[in-house]
Amino acid sequence: MKNDDSSTATLYEVASAAGVSPATVSRFLNGTAKVSDDKRKTIERVIDELNYKPNRLAQSLKMGSTRTIGVLTQSLESGYFSQAMIGIEDAVKQAGYALLIMSGHWHADEEAERVELLIGRRVDGVAILSGKLSDGQIQGYSQRVPIVAFGRKLEGERLMGFCLDNYRGACDAVDHLVEQGHRRIAFIMGPEDHEDAQARLAGYRDTLARHKITPDPALIVPGDFQESGGLLAVNQLLATNQRFTAIFASNDLSAYGARLALYRSNIRVPDDISIIGFDDLHSSMYTTPPLTTVRQPLYEVGKGIGRMMLAMLGQKQAEVEIPQLGLMVRESVRRIA
Amino acid sequence: MKNDDSSTATLYEVASAAGVSPATVSRFLNGTAKVSDDKRKTIERVIDELNYKPNRLAQSLKMGSTRTIGVLTQSLESGYFSQAMIGIEDAVKQAGYALLIMSGHWHADEEAERVELLIGRRVDGVAILSGKLSDGQIQGYSQRVPIVAFGRKLEGERLMGFCLDNYRGACDAVDHLVEQGHRRIAFIMGPEDHEDAQARLAGYRDTLARHKITPDPALIVPGDFQESGGLLAVNQLLATNQRFTAIFASNDLSAYGARLALYRSNIRVPDDISIIGFDDLHSSMYTTPPLTTVRQPLYEVGKGIGRMMLAMLGQKQAEVEIPQLGLMVRESVRRIA
DNA sequence: TTGAAAGCGTTACCAG
DNA sequence: CTGGTAACGCTTTCAA
């Protein structure tokens, strides 16, 4: 006597209980072919008597598709990547795809290992969110599985990639500051080996130059894309008595840290010093004051990634539009004489 | 002529190329039995000539285990749940388990659907992070798959659950406020139908009573665990001219919103009004001022969940210690006369 | 319409 | 030690 509470029934059991062949049950389940009304009835009845649920593993093995897309993110706790993942999920969910998420922690070796894991689990495609993998490595993986990479300008048979224009975003930020009358603008860098961080630095430099402002090297301080780095950066600026009226933090997290450092020194934002960030994390809307920043439309990016993936998987056609950066003017920047 | 770049070789191909039986290759791969040195050598060689990688799908089907644990979270973007997921991942990663994450968005129906999806994908166990599923439903699922639920005091054959003491945490928070001289303490509620939120409210009420402070109903304002709710809540307090010296926000997000509302009205924190939160999100360390709050050790919670899961899956033994809440005193509360 | 049977890529039992 | 072979649970020809 079987207790079918936990052990799930199989297609065979359904078939024999319904007095038909497994093939018929399968056809009924997938609508692959017509099934006579009487058989259909009994099959339906048996199915929910036995509480039958198809085994997706077996299906996957047979059909060569897991309906899973692997996501290589860098960190689960980053609000930045989370938005993109939500976008991906929203885009592929309806098509019956689930996400298998793994984090690479900005470490090429770990990322490579995770991608291998993903491929080993036979995901139908993998979405790579930034990271340190080389273009070559990614191209290599794309021989084995369709890939869409965010943060790379890559193109291939089974490979799509796109970037947001970080350089341009940084230019916009600095332009905004200059328009508001700032000329002595400090810059909190991101990690040296981070492409986006470099692009933002370049944007900062070039825009200053375009406005005939000579960049003061002492105003460019190291950071690490974390709050702590921003805090230290500003402390360094303060300790060395630099003169500046505004800070361009290369990401919002750094801006938060910077803001706290200023707070600790009783310097008001934006009254005494203006701050502009980059990313537009959700929480930047609620900092005090709300942070003016360059918006990265990560959710849309995620949707785009999901759609591209679906397209490569032969699911959809709709052209995917690449979202753009934009300046979010809030309250952390003040116009000065 | 085959190009083995993309199409992965199978165990059979390895076997025949090495002139041995599939069984032998399998045994070699899994160390299930001794394999003679010469055969081992050739197998090894063939394996990397063909760049063979076992198909985990087939393995799973055969062995009845996917080495995947399903996680039902409520939101991918919540720093709160992210910490727990990282903990889970860290706990199970070494044992070769991957996480299949799905979000229920605090909606019982959606959660149920996601759990079904997870089970359909044959995860070896599912971790449920809070949510609106009834204890009965969860017990039901546990007949089908091992479950560990966070936010429930549940126990069963294939079921473990534990809570953090939200009531106690709220008491600690209010005690702290009272110790600092506050007596008119406003409370920003969480969602009405959220158990933790209710526990925190109860803690607030009872602690006030314990200190012989009559709770003023006008000081208890609705919120929704989001920044926007906290903002509105404080605006309501201000608009109705309530007298209060401190705010207990039932979570950090609400506290952020509250803080912004105060900022907008030129009320200083903690000089004019003190704020205490609940959760201790990472970012609470960097708000201005850094937020005094009740810490929920979510990462540790996640580790605990992972370990419990491993234990149920027969992987480990180590007793799992349930982490406790604790007050994080920072700078948003001021002592008053 | 329907059924029989051949796989999908593994593992493990049973002989040898 | 090693090889055959029967599963695991499903889909899909191929015939009927």
XYZ file of C-alpha atoms in Angstrom, chain A residues 5-6 8 53-58 60-61 66-68 76-77 82-83 85-86 89 93 96 98-100 102-103 114 116 120-122 143-144 227-228 256 259-260 263-264 269 282 285-290 331, chain B residues 5-6 8 53-58 60-61 66-68 76-77 82-83 85-86 89 93 96 98-100 102-103 114 116 120-122 143-144 227-228 256 259-260 263-264 269 282 285-290 331:
102
model
C 1.636 12.012 0.076
C 5.306 12.382 -0.426
C 5.161 11.542 -6.343
C 3.184 16.364 -11.081
C 5.535 15.853 -14.003
C 9.151 15.426 -13.092
C 10.923 18.342 -14.664
C 14.236 16.602 -14.341
C 13.160 13.803 -16.582
C 14.776 18.296 -19.068
C 16.945 15.288 -19.667
C 16.163 22.917 -18.189
C 14.197 26.098 -18.665
C 16.618 27.659 -16.276
C 23.582 39.047 -3.603
C 23.420 41.954 -1.223
C 19.364 43.047 -7.337
C 17.463 45.405 -9.560
C 18.071 40.345 -11.390
C 14.498 41.364 -10.761
C 13.310 37.402 -13.671
C 9.293 34.231 -15.797
C 8.602 29.407 -17.767
C 13.619 30.162 -13.510
C 16.871 31.781 -12.397
C 19.832 29.983 -10.963
C 25.491 32.530 -8.287
C 27.847 35.250 -7.112
C 30.526 29.693 -10.967
C 31.281 26.254 -14.927
C 27.362 21.903 -15.437
C 23.835 22.269 -14.231
C 22.826 22.620 -17.827
C 30.663 28.292 -27.487
C 29.090 26.140 -24.869
C 30.575 53.410 2.043
C 33.708 52.944 4.057
C 26.817 57.775 1.483
C 28.107 62.264 3.416
C 28.677 60.694 6.793
C 28.339 65.060 8.894
C 30.939 64.023 11.403
C 25.181 69.160 2.600
C 16.665 53.079 -4.404
C 15.834 58.880 -2.675
C 15.702 58.804 1.106
C 19.084 59.936 2.244
C 19.330 63.313 3.945
C 19.345 65.165 1.789
C 18.078 63.023 -1.071
C 18.770 67.939 -3.149
C 33.516 22.525 -28.506
C 29.903 22.910 -27.663
C 29.410 17.843 -24.520
C 31.726 16.964 -17.937
C 29.127 14.768 -16.303
C 25.553 15.735 -16.996
C 24.131 16.670 -13.640
C 20.629 16.310 -14.942
C 21.084 12.669 -15.689
C 20.004 13.881 -10.554
C 17.375 11.849 -12.291
C 19.410 17.678 -7.503
C 21.778 19.070 -4.920
C 19.752 22.201 -5.094
C 15.228 40.023 -4.192
C 15.929 43.653 -3.527
C 19.712 39.143 0.990
C 21.775 38.713 4.106
C 20.373 34.178 1.480
C 24.076 34.817 1.614
C 24.536 29.919 0.410
C 27.922 25.738 -0.886
C 27.816 21.079 -3.325
C 23.220 25.489 -5.190
C 20.326 27.801 -4.446
C 17.225 28.157 -6.564
C 12.159 32.582 -5.984
C 10.280 35.526 -4.532
C 6.614 29.437 -6.074
C 5.141 24.348 -6.084
C 8.374 20.668 -9.326
C 12.001 21.316 -10.041
C 12.819 18.685 -7.526
C 5.249 16.031 3.544
C 6.674 16.431 0.111
C 10.643 54.395 3.554
C 7.601 56.061 2.089
C 14.916 56.219 6.992
C 14.372 60.722 9.230
C 13.809 62.368 5.889
C 14.865 66.691 7.841
C 12.321 68.289 5.579
C 18.149 64.079 14.827
C 23.927 47.379 6.551
C 25.636 52.250 9.812
C 26.012 55.054 7.298
C 22.882 57.119 7.636
C 23.238 60.583 9.124
C 23.325 60.108 11.944
C 24.105 56.420 12.069
C 23.960 58.042 17.192
